[in-house]
Amino acid sequence: MIRFDSVTKSYPGQTRPALDGITVEILRGEFVFLVGASGSGKSSFLRLILKEDRPTAGRIHVLGQDLRSISTRKVPYFRRNLGVVFQDFRLLSNKNVFENVAFALRVIGKSRGFVQTAVPETLKLVGLDGKGKRMPHELSGGEQQRVAIARAIVNKPQILLADEPTGNLDPVTSAGIMTLLERINASGTTVVMATHEAGIVDQMQRRVIELSSGEVVRDERSAGYAVGVALAPTTSVVGAVPGDAVPTDLAAAALAAVGAESTDATGSAADVEVVPVAASAASSTSTGETAAADALVASVRAEEALHAIEADTDAAATVTEPEPEPAKRPAPRKKRPAKRPAAKAEVVEQAADEASVDTPMDTGTVGVAAPKVTRKVMQDAPPLYVEPEERDAVTDEAAEITAAATMPVEPLTTAGAAEAGDDGGDDDDGDGRDRPPGRPAAPVSAKSAHLTLAERLGLRSPAGPRAGDDDQEVGPVK
Ligand SMILES: Nc1ncnc2c1ncn2[C@@H]1O[C@H](COP(=O)(O)OP(=O)(O)OP(=O)(O)O)[C@@H](O)[C@H]1O
């Protein structure tokens, strides 16, 4: 699905390449975490997949296509198979939730009828049913990110790229976003997520590709953020049994926080030794040991407090915990109380604060933070995702569109737009109005200093900002 063959990316004026001879393959349906210290090359990796940038050397194949063979003109069509989510959401501040999601469809010329059906469906999927009329500033950070995710998946992309999607969110909200991403992955979308969040990676136990100075220094299945953080029994957060093994992973993450286990910067995936957590705790002679122990004690104490609150809450609410769900097609989760006690979120945040150890980052290892999101937080996050009907018209139509998009495509001419089921024209200026039949598409310039949102999302060829455009990207709105 995604293949890098000896890929090097050098930026002008930089002495070291951002990516240095990377060879890696990501298969259909995988959920992959891209981890590594700041500047290790994660965003460069994602940008290359999007064909936002060209490799200096090597070859990249995405969805069976050699990216070199895709002309600039055809890049927007290629990108329709890819959804992108950014740390700073990039919503359109002057459009409501519905219009922000609809935007992704209008830019590619979808009919009004399709938009009217697909957008509410997708908002329901991400747990924003009924919030279509809200403006971005009327939403919480987590809700804004869910709008961004809805926008990324509304056209049913085969690949979802997420660059630090939880970077601006609190632990509980982050857990909800991760549950959503996991469900999207369970429905068949390949997910590649760059992150610094050790807690999330440790809980999810998915494939981890670790970059260091532009090289892949670790590529492990069912792994944690740092070497040695392995939780053998769990492969799915969704199906996890509540309460199991929490202290162990907190211990591992706390030890990792002070570098008790480190990655050999020169090691390859083959020679990385995964040390059992207990052994690493016993054998650690790092000067950070005391700090690690403190962090561990703080984490476990917080966890005990959480259990106490959990017991109270459950007794009061008499909520039945969900049975472990099958990995492939999880059953809808049982309803939980709409509001958890405020004290709980506070304890989680306090735990994160107490567990965080102010330790200088070892440049040879991944910079690990104490767990922001624990397994408990993930489990307790309110369900955001409503399982779609087995079949429905929107899903079927979107599947056809995705299939069609993987075939060689020609740029939309008037005839092409009509063929694509458009209602008369191509909305190539992102204003929600179709381009009148016969009017040519916007000219494509080779380079543009600034990309509009449609261009960043890969929905339109780069042509530079245009006067009157209302799709300039924005950050979180608060
Ligand atoms: N457009 C650019 N021009 C010059 N250098 C760049 C450019 N983009 C990235 N770099 C450099 O390439 C290296 C890798 O950057 P990249 O953004 O891919 O890292 P990252 O792992 O995503 O970092 P972070 O976690 O901080 O986002 C860094 O040294 C960075 O300074």
XYZ file of N, CA and C in Angstrom, residues 227-456:
690
model
N 11.603 0.992 23.297
C 11.960 -0.423 23.352
C 11.717 -0.923 24.769
N 11.111 -2.099 24.866
C 10.896 -2.697 26.185
C 9.519 -2.420 26.743
N 8.750 -1.557 26.078
C 7.396 -1.300 26.551
C 6.462 -2.193 25.755
N 6.306 -3.408 26.236
C 5.479 -4.369 25.518
C 4.416 -4.906 26.464
N 3.177 -4.840 26.031
C 2.070 -5.359 26.829
C 1.523 -6.553 26.079
N 2.073 -7.709 26.343
C 1.774 -8.882 25.542
C 0.298 -9.173 25.315
N -0.573 -9.128 26.345
C -1.902 -9.662 26.100
C -2.808 -8.782 25.262
N -2.501 -7.514 25.106
C -3.465 -6.608 24.473
C -3.067 -6.266 23.057
N -3.973 -6.460 22.126
C -3.704 -6.010 20.766
C -4.685 -4.941 20.348
N -5.749 -4.791 21.089
C -6.748 -3.800 20.704
C -7.274 -3.091 21.930
N -7.240 -1.800 21.892
C -7.773 -1.029 23.010
C -9.277 -1.250 23.118
N -9.911 -1.323 21.958
C -11.361 -1.475 21.948
C -11.758 -2.755 22.664
N -10.967 -3.810 22.450
C -11.323 -5.089 23.031
C -10.651 -5.356 24.362
N -9.964 -4.394 24.890
C -9.199 -4.626 26.113
C -10.124 -4.905 27.296
N -9.651 -5.778 28.169
C -10.424 -6.070 29.375
C -10.129 -4.973 30.386
N -11.154 -4.350 30.911
C -10.918 -3.232 31.831
C -10.040 -3.627 32.996
N -9.098 -2.796 33.262
C -8.317 -2.945 34.481
C -7.117 -3.849 34.410
N -6.854 -4.523 33.267
C -5.756 -5.474 33.293
C -4.415 -4.819 33.054
N -3.453 -5.253 33.802
C -2.045 -4.922 33.572
C -1.715 -3.443 33.583
N -2.554 -2.634 34.162
C -2.276 -1.197 34.104
C -0.983 -0.814 34.816
N -0.773 -1.287 36.048
C 0.449 -0.866 36.720
C 1.709 -1.232 35.944
N 1.687 -2.374 35.237
C 2.874 -2.800 34.510
C 3.250 -1.818 33.417
N 2.231 -1.381 32.641
C 2.593 -0.482 31.552
C 2.956 0.898 32.070
N 2.348 1.268 33.187
C 2.742 2.549 33.769
C 4.196 2.480 34.233
N 4.560 1.320 34.784
C 5.943 1.137 35.218
C 6.882 1.258 34.036
N 6.501 0.589 32.966
C 7.364 0.606 31.783
C 7.508 2.012 31.237
N 6.369 2.700 31.159
C 6.429 4.048 30.592
C 7.209 4.984 31.497
N 7.040 4.792 32.816
C 7.774 5.649 33.735
C 9.273 5.396 33.615
N 9.646 4.126 33.476
C 11.070 3.823 33.295
C 11.570 4.386 31.967
N 10.727 4.227 30.982
C 11.116 4.753 29.669
C 11.298 6.256 29.728
N 10.523 6.898 30.593
C 10.580 8.359 30.676
C 11.954 8.863 31.058
N 12.694 8.050 31.771
C 14.032 8.498 32.150
C 15.103 7.721 31.393
N 14.682 7.022 30.356
C 15.657 6.352 29.506
C 16.266 5.113 30.131
N 15.538 4.448 31.042
C 16.052 3.224 31.628
C 16.277 2.180 30.547
N 15.453 2.201 29.526
C 15.686 1.384 28.342
C 15.859 2.339 27.176
N 16.836 2.090 26.363
C 17.021 2.998 25.241
C 17.266 2.227 23.972
N 16.983 2.910 22.893
C 17.208 2.310 21.589
C 18.640 2.584 21.174
N 19.288 1.575 20.685
C 20.616 1.771 20.129
C 20.448 2.537 18.826
N 20.964 3.743 18.822
C 20.719 4.612 17.665
C 21.235 4.008 16.368
N 22.198 3.136 16.473
C 22.738 2.558 15.243
C 22.087 1.213 14.942
N 21.219 0.748 15.792
C 20.638 -0.582 15.616
C 19.607 -0.612 14.514
N 19.374 -1.778 13.979
C 18.335 -1.952 12.991
C 17.201 -2.704 13.658
N 16.096 -2.854 12.904
C 14.960 -3.564 13.480
C 15.369 -4.957 13.928
N 16.299 -5.560 13.195
C 16.669 -6.938 13.487
C 17.450 -7.072 14.781
N 18.253 -6.074 15.107
C 19.095 -6.280 16.268
C 18.623 -5.522 17.514
N 17.430 -4.999 17.462
C 16.887 -4.373 18.668
C 16.435 -5.468 19.619
N 16.908 -5.396 20.840
C 16.536 -6.414 21.804
C 15.415 -5.882 22.691
N 14.321 -6.588 22.732
C 13.210 -6.159 23.565
C 13.389 -6.770 24.950
N 13.646 -5.919 25.927
C 13.908 -6.394 27.285
C 12.603 -6.418 28.061
N 12.302 -7.550 28.728
C 11.068 -7.591 29.508
C 11.043 -6.468 30.539
N 9.880 -5.941 30.776
C 9.754 -4.790 31.668
C 10.312 -5.077 33.046
N 9.960 -6.258 33.620
C 10.403 -6.571 34.975
C 11.925 -6.604 35.047
N 12.536 -7.213 34.028
C 13.989 -7.313 34.020
C 14.613 -5.938 33.923
N 13.994 -5.083 33.103
C 14.579 -3.763 32.939
C 14.513 -2.986 34.244
N 13.416 -3.181 34.991
C 13.285 -2.483 36.256
C 14.345 -2.978 37.233
N 14.588 -4.287 37.243
C 15.517 -4.852 38.200
C 16.952 -4.492 37.871
N 17.266 -4.408 36.584
C 18.659 -4.253 36.215
C 19.074 -2.806 35.958
N 18.104 -1.902 36.032
C 18.434 -0.532 35.693
C 19.445 0.073 36.665
N 20.497 0.637 36.097
C 21.473 1.329 36.938
C 21.558 2.793 36.546
N 20.553 3.208 35.765
C 20.559 4.582 35.287
C 20.460 5.561 36.454
N 21.078 6.727 36.285
C 20.970 7.748 37.323
C 19.544 8.255 37.434
N 18.761 7.952 36.449
C 17.364 8.374 36.488
C 16.480 7.408 37.258
N 17.102 6.393 37.862
C 16.316 5.348 38.501
C 15.377 5.900 39.572
N 15.908 6.773 40.416
C 15.090 7.317 41.491
C 13.926 8.109 40.924
N 14.221 8.904 39.931
C 13.155 9.689 39.307
C 12.128 8.758 38.694
N 12.608 7.672 38.086
C 11.681 6.717 37.479
C 10.786 6.109 38.540
N 11.406 5.750 39.664
C 10.617 5.153 40.739
C 9.570 6.137 41.239
N 9.979 7.414 41.376
C 9.039 8.436 41.820
C 7.873 8.548 40.849
N 8.231 8.568 39.569
C 7.189 8.695 38.547
C 6.253 7.507 38.617
N 6.849 6.338 38.833
C 6.062 5.120 38.902
C 5.104 5.168 40.092
N 5.637 5.565 41.253
C 4.807 5.645 42.456
C 3.655 6.618 42.219
N 3.980 7.764 41.621
C 2.944 8.769 41.356
C 1.881 8.191 40.430
N 2.332 7.456 39.407
C 1.391 6.892 38.442
C 0.490 5.864 39.097
N 1.106 4.981 39.899
C 0.330 3.917 40.523
C -0.651 4.511 41.531
N -0.178 5.537 42.256
C -1.076 6.178 43.223
C -2.286 6.781 42.501
N -1.997 7.441 41.431
C -3.086 8.052 40.655
C -4.022 6.974 40.140
N -3.422 5.867 39.716
C -4.225 4.764 39.183
C -5.136 4.189 40.267
N -4.591 4.081 41.499
C -5.412 3.589 42.610
C -6.584 4.540 42.869
N -6.257 5.839 42.809
C -7.319 6.828 43.015
C -8.385 6.690 41.943
N -7.917 6.440 40.721
C -8.856 6.265 39.619
C -9.762 5.070 39.869
N -9.153 3.974 40.350
C -9.943 2.773 40.619
C -11.002 3.061 41.671
N -10.611 3.844 42.698
C -11.557 4.157 43.766
C -12.732 4.939 43.201
N -12.407 5.940 42.361
C -13.478 6.752 41.773
C -14.339 5.892 40.862
N -13.637 5.024 40.118
C -14.342 4.135 39.191
C -15.344 3.267 39.950
N -14.902 2.731 41.105
C -15.770 1.863 41.889
C -17.009 2.630 42.333
N -16.787 3.873 42.807
C -17.910 4.702 43.246
C -18.874 4.959 42.096
N -18.274 5.354 40.980
C -19.090 5.719 39.817
C -19.920 4.532 39.353
N -19.235 3.376 39.258
C -19.927 2.209 38.731
C -21.037 1.757 39.667
N -20.758 1.879 40.974
C -21.788 1.480 41.931
C -23.009 2.376 41.766
N -22.748 3.660 41.567
C -23.847 4.610 41.444
C -24.600 4.431 40.140
N -23.869 4.191 39.101
C -24.503 4.180 37.782
C -24.945 2.785 37.352
N -24.468 1.748 38.051
C -24.714 0.349 37.688
C -24.613 0.134 36.177
N -23.468 0.500 35.659
C -23.213 0.339 34.222
C -22.507 -0.989 34.002
N -22.950 -1.728 33.034
C -22.288 -2.983 32.697
C -21.126 -2.690 31.763
N -19.931 -3.152 32.104
C -18.785 -2.962 31.204
C -19.014 -3.796 29.952
N -18.582 -3.300 28.793
C -18.777 -4.083 27.579
C -17.919 -5.339 27.579
N -18.452 -6.364 26.955
C -17.667 -7.584 26.745
C -16.538 -7.255 25.792
N -15.402 -8.001 25.865
C -14.370 -7.804 24.848
C -14.977 -8.036 23.475
N -14.647 -7.146 22.538
C -15.288 -7.217 21.237
C -14.367 -7.862 20.215
N -14.943 -8.472 19.185
C -14.093 -9.068 18.148
C -13.267 -7.995 17.469
N -12.044 -8.362 17.057
C -11.123 -7.371 16.521
C -11.632 -6.749 15.234
N -12.243 -7.529 14.355
C -12.537 -7.022 13.015
C -13.745 -6.098 12.977
N -14.867 -6.592 13.471
C -16.068 -5.772 13.381
C -16.690 -5.646 14.750
N -16.219 -4.679 15.515
C -16.698 -4.582 16.887
C -18.170 -4.205 16.953
N -18.850 -4.808 17.927
C -20.257 -4.460 18.131
C -20.329 -3.069 18.726
N -21.433 -2.374 18.528
C -21.544 -1.042 19.135
C -21.367 -1.143 20.634
N -20.659 -0.158 21.176
C -20.419 -0.173 22.619
C -21.687 0.191 23.363
N -21.792 -0.391 24.565
C -22.964 -0.040 25.370
C -22.849 1.398 25.827
N -23.993 1.989 26.028
C -24.003 3.396 26.449
C -23.417 3.533 27.843
N -22.589 4.542 28.006
C -22.074 4.873 29.324
C -22.743 6.150 29.784
N -22.649 6.457 31.062
C -23.225 7.728 31.488
C -22.595 8.865 30.709
N -23.426 9.848 30.366
C -22.932 10.943 29.524
C -21.793 11.692 30.195
N -21.884 11.878 31.498
C -20.859 12.677 32.188
C -20.125 11.806 33.182
N -18.805 11.841 33.139
C -18.013 11.206 34.183
C -17.767 12.270 35.248
N -17.473 11.847 36.475
C -17.199 12.859 37.500
C -16.000 13.694 37.119
N -16.108 14.988 37.353
C -15.025 15.897 36.990
C -13.739 15.494 37.679
N -13.884 14.960 38.904
C -12.705 14.611 39.689
C -11.816 13.640 38.925
N -12.431 12.810 38.116
C -11.664 11.792 37.423
C -10.674 12.400 36.428
N -11.181 13.310 35.611
C -10.295 13.955 34.639
C -9.165 14.674 35.361
N -9.531 15.282 36.500
C -8.501 16.005 37.242
C -7.416 15.054 37.737
N -7.868 13.887 38.221
C -6.880 12.920 38.718
C -5.962 12.477 37.585
N -6.549 12.269 36.417
C -5.734 11.837 35.279
C -4.696 12.894 34.938
N -5.147 14.162 34.897
C -4.206 15.218 34.561
C -3.138 15.351 35.634
N -3.595 15.209 36.899
C -2.637 15.300 38.001
C -1.633 14.171 37.879
N -2.130 12.986 37.511
C -1.230 11.836 37.375
C -0.184 12.127 36.314
N -0.645 12.710 35.207
C 0.293 13.028 34.133
C 1.334 14.024 34.617
N 0.854 15.024 35.376
C 1.788 16.026 35.894
C 2.793 15.393 36.841
N 2.250 14.592 37.802
C 3.134 14.006 38.798
C 4.103 13.031 38.164
N 3.612 12.312 37.163
C 4.459 11.278 36.577
C 5.485 11.852 35.616
N 5.300 13.099 35.201
C 6.243 13.626 34.226
C 7.569 13.944 34.911
N 8.639 13.467 34.299
C 9.959 13.614 34.896
C 10.766 14.560 34.034
N 11.274 15.578 34.637
C 12.009 16.581 33.885
C 13.422 16.086 33.624
N 13.551 15.327 32.568
C 14.841 14.722 32.258
C 15.297 15.190 30.889
N 16.563 15.595 30.750
C 17.007 16.037 29.443
C 16.845 14.916 28.414
N 16.482 15.311 27.206
C 16.248 14.308 26.178
C 17.557 13.729 25.657
N 17.613 12.429 25.597
C 18.766 11.753 25.019
C 18.567 11.762 23.516
N 19.464 12.388 22.807
C 19.239 12.564 21.368
C 19.297 11.238 20.620
N 19.853 10.220 21.245
C 19.908 8.923 20.564
C 18.657 8.094 20.758
N 17.757 8.544 21.588
C 16.557 7.749 21.829
C 15.327 8.598 21.567
N 14.187 7.951 21.574
C 12.948 8.694 21.405
C 12.723 9.528 22.658
N 12.320 10.763 22.498
C 12.001 11.589 23.655
C 10.671 11.130 24.236
N 10.691 10.481 25.394
C 9.494 9.854 25.931
C 8.902 10.692 27.054
N 7.649 11.009 26.957
C 6.956 11.674 28.055
C 6.278 10.604 28.897
N 6.025 10.916 30.163
C 5.264 9.987 30.986
C 3.881 9.826 30.363
N 3.201 8.725 30.644
C 1.960 8.448 29.916
C 0.898 9.495 30.147
N 0.489 10.135 29.072
C -0.557 11.132 29.164
C -1.909 10.413 29.138
N -1.960 9.383 28.327
C -3.202 8.640 28.176
C -2.973 7.222 28.670
N -3.628 6.840 29.724
C -3.487 5.481 30.231
C -4.572 4.603 29.632
N -4.397 3.323 29.810
C -5.388 2.387 29.298
C -6.768 2.700 29.888
N -6.759 3.056 31.152
C -8.016 3.363 31.838
C -8.717 4.550 31.162
N -7.902 5.555 30.854
C -8.485 6.742 30.205
C -9.077 6.352 28.864
N -8.340 5.510 28.147
C -8.833 5.084 26.830
C -10.166 4.354 26.978
N -10.220 3.452 27.976
C -11.442 2.664 28.148
C -12.617 3.535 28.559
N -12.328 4.545 29.348
C -13.407 5.347 29.894
C -13.855 6.467 28.972
N -13.130 6.651 27.885
C -13.513 7.733 26.970
C -14.907 7.447 26.436
N -15.757 8.459 26.393
C -17.106 8.210 25.890
C -17.057 7.751 24.440
N -17.932 6.829 24.073
C -17.915 6.361 22.688
C -18.244 7.494 21.740
N -17.448 7.612 20.691
C -17.647 8.704 19.745
C -18.212 8.204 18.437
N -18.133 6.925 18.263
C -18.332 6.395 16.938
C -19.533 5.468 16.934
N -20.454 5.719 16.065
C -21.614 4.843 15.957
C -21.381 3.919 14.777
N -21.466 2.645 15.047
C -21.211 1.674 13.978
C -22.184 1.910 12.826
N -21.662 2.032 11.602
C -22.586 2.282 10.491
C -23.448 1.055 10.192
N -24.528 1.296 9.500
C -25.339 0.177 9.031
C -24.469 -0.715 8.158
N -24.838 -1.980 8.118
C -24.058 -2.945 7.332
C -23.863 -2.441 5.894
N -24.935 -1.971 5.296
C -24.847 -1.416 3.948
C -25.763 -0.203 3.875
N -25.347 0.773 3.222
C -26.257 1.868 2.935
C -25.796 2.535 1.653
N -26.673 3.344 1.126
C -26.406 3.932 -0.187
C -25.133 4.763 -0.182
N -24.928 5.498 0.898
C -23.758 6.387 0.948
C -22.475 5.565 0.948
N -22.473 4.520 1.789
C -21.276 3.685 1.875
C -20.977 3.060 0.514
N -22.010 2.558 -0.108
C -21.798 1.914 -1.402
C -21.279 2.906 -2.437
N -21.880 4.074 -2.424
C -21.464 5.070 -3.419
C -20.030 5.515 -3.160
N -19.724 5.715 -1.865
C -18.368 6.139 -1.524
C -17.357 5.066 -1.898
N -17.741 3.801 -1.721
C -16.829 2.712 -2.078
C -16.563 2.729 -3.582
N -17.609 3.002 -4.342
C -17.435 3.077 -5.800
C -16.507 4.228 -6.176
N -16.690 5.345 -5.482
C -15.851 6.513 -5.769
C -14.395 6.188 -5.468
N -14.178 5.530 -4.323
C -12.811 5.178 -3.952
C -12.213 4.253 -4.996
N -13.006 3.284 -5.413
C -12.502 2.342 -6.417
C -12.175 3.084 -7.708
N -13.075 3.980 -8.091
C -12.856 4.736 -9.328
C -11.613 5.605 -9.214
N -11.395 6.128 -8.012
C -10.275 7.047 -7.822
C -8.932 6.340 -7.911
N -8.921 5.033 -7.713
C -7.645 4.318 -7.791
C -7.274 4.008 -9.233
N -8.213 4.197 -10.129
C -7.903 3.960 -11.533
C -7.279 5.223 -12.116
N -6.552 5.074 -13.210
C -5.979 6.278 -13.809
C -7.069 7.293 -14.089
N -6.804 8.539 -13.749
C -7.842 9.556 -13.930
C -7.330 10.702 -14.791
N -8.242 11.309 -15.433
C -7.947 12.500 -16.221
C -8.450 13.704 -15.451
N -7.832 14.864 -15.645
C -8.359 16.050 -14.975
C -9.796 16.318 -15.409
N -10.569 16.878 -14.486
C -11.984 17.114 -14.773
C -12.184 18.195 -15.831
N -12.689 17.769 -16.946
C -13.154 18.741 -17.934
C -14.644 18.871 -17.689
N -15.297 19.674 -18.462
C -16.745 19.787 -18.307
C -17.379 18.422 -18.474
N -16.919 17.701 -19.498
C -17.478 16.380 -19.744
C -17.160 15.455 -18.589
N -15.910 15.560 -18.089
C -15.479 14.697 -16.990
C -16.288 14.937 -15.747
N -16.609 16.210 -15.492
C -17.375 16.544 -14.304
C -18.758 15.921 -14.381
N -19.332 16.010 -15.570
C -20.657 15.440 -15.742
C -20.601 13.933 -15.510
N -19.517 13.322 -16.015
C -19.334 11.888 -15.879
C -19.225 11.483 -14.415
N -18.574 12.364 -13.651
C -18.341 12.052 -12.237
C -19.590 12.257 -11.392
N -20.705 12.503 -12.017
C -21.933 12.655 -11.257
C -22.116 14.056 -10.724
N -21.397 14.990 -11.291
C -21.487 16.365 -10.827
C -22.807 16.961 -11.284
N -23.215 18.008 -10.615
C -24.486 18.613 -10.987
C -24.309 19.814 -11.888
N -23.320 19.803 -12.696
C -23.235 20.842 -13.706
C -21.913 21.526 -13.805
N -21.121 21.519 -12.789
C -19.850 22.231 -12.844
C -18.934 21.786 -11.747
N -17.771 22.373 -11.718
C -16.746 21.975 -10.761
C -16.490 23.117 -9.782
N -16.665 22.835 -8.520
C -16.467 23.872 -7.513
C -14.989 24.012 -7.225
N -14.258 24.554 -8.170
C -12.805 24.556 -7.981
C -12.298 25.781 -7.229
N -13.176 26.641 -6.796
C -12.688 27.750 -5.980
C -13.131 27.614 -4.532
N -13.691 26.445 -4.200
C -13.956 26.128 -2.802
C -15.042 26.965 -2.160
N -15.854 27.625 -2.957
C -16.848 28.501 -2.331
C -18.210 27.844 -2.241
N -18.242 26.559 -2.567
C -19.515 25.861 -2.479
C -20.355 26.021 -3.735
N -19.914 26.894 -4.665
C -20.645 27.048 -5.918
C -19.876 26.356 -7.018
N -20.583 25.713 -7.887
C -19.927 25.001 -8.968
C -19.358 25.949 -10.012
N -18.227 25.539 -10.586
C -17.669 26.284 -11.700
C -18.614 26.113 -12.875
N -18.998 27.200 -13.533
C -19.922 27.067 -14.665
C -19.315 26.173 -15.728
N -20.169 25.359 -16.346
C -19.663 24.496 -17.419
C -18.921 25.317 -18.451
N -17.797 24.804 -18.890
C -17.045 25.505 -19.927
C -15.946 26.380 -19.388
N -16.101 26.832 -18.105
C -15.032 27.676 -17.557
C -13.846 26.795 -17.205
N -12.652 27.158 -17.633
C -11.514 26.279 -17.383
C -11.153 26.241 -15.912
N -10.504 25.133 -15.495
C -10.039 25.019 -14.117
C -8.953 26.046 -13.868
N -8.709 26.334 -12.576
C -7.680 27.310 -12.224
C -6.330 26.875 -12.752
N -5.517 27.813 -13.238
C -4.210 27.441 -13.765
C -3.315 26.890 -12.657
N -2.402 26.026 -13.036
C -1.512 25.402 -12.067
C -0.133 26.016 -12.184
N 0.349 26.616 -11.104
C 1.712 27.135 -11.130
C 2.642 26.087 -10.553
N 3.882 26.107 -10.989
C 4.820 25.070 -10.559
C 5.054 25.119 -9.063
N 5.205 26.273 -8.508
C 5.506 26.419 -7.072
C 4.589 27.470 -6.485
N 4.175 27.273 -5.284
C 3.436 28.336 -4.625
C 3.958 28.495 -3.215
N 4.084 29.727 -2.800
C 4.629 29.985 -1.467
C 3.623 29.593 -0.399
N 2.346 29.731 -0.706
C 1.317 29.437 0.287
C 0.266 28.539 -0.342
N -0.122 27.515 0.408
C -1.161 26.634 -0.108
C -2.464 26.910 0.626
N -3.557 26.907 -0.095
C -4.852 27.045 0.558
C -5.219 25.703 1.171
N -6.288 25.691 1.938
C -6.670 24.457 2.606
C -6.954 23.352 1.589
N -7.674 23.695 0.552
C -7.997 22.687 -0.458
C -6.727 22.084 -1.036
N -5.716 22.921 -1.207
C -4.449 22.430 -1.752
C -3.729 21.568 -0.736
N -3.718 22.019 0.543
C -3.069 21.241 1.590
C -3.727 19.875 1.732
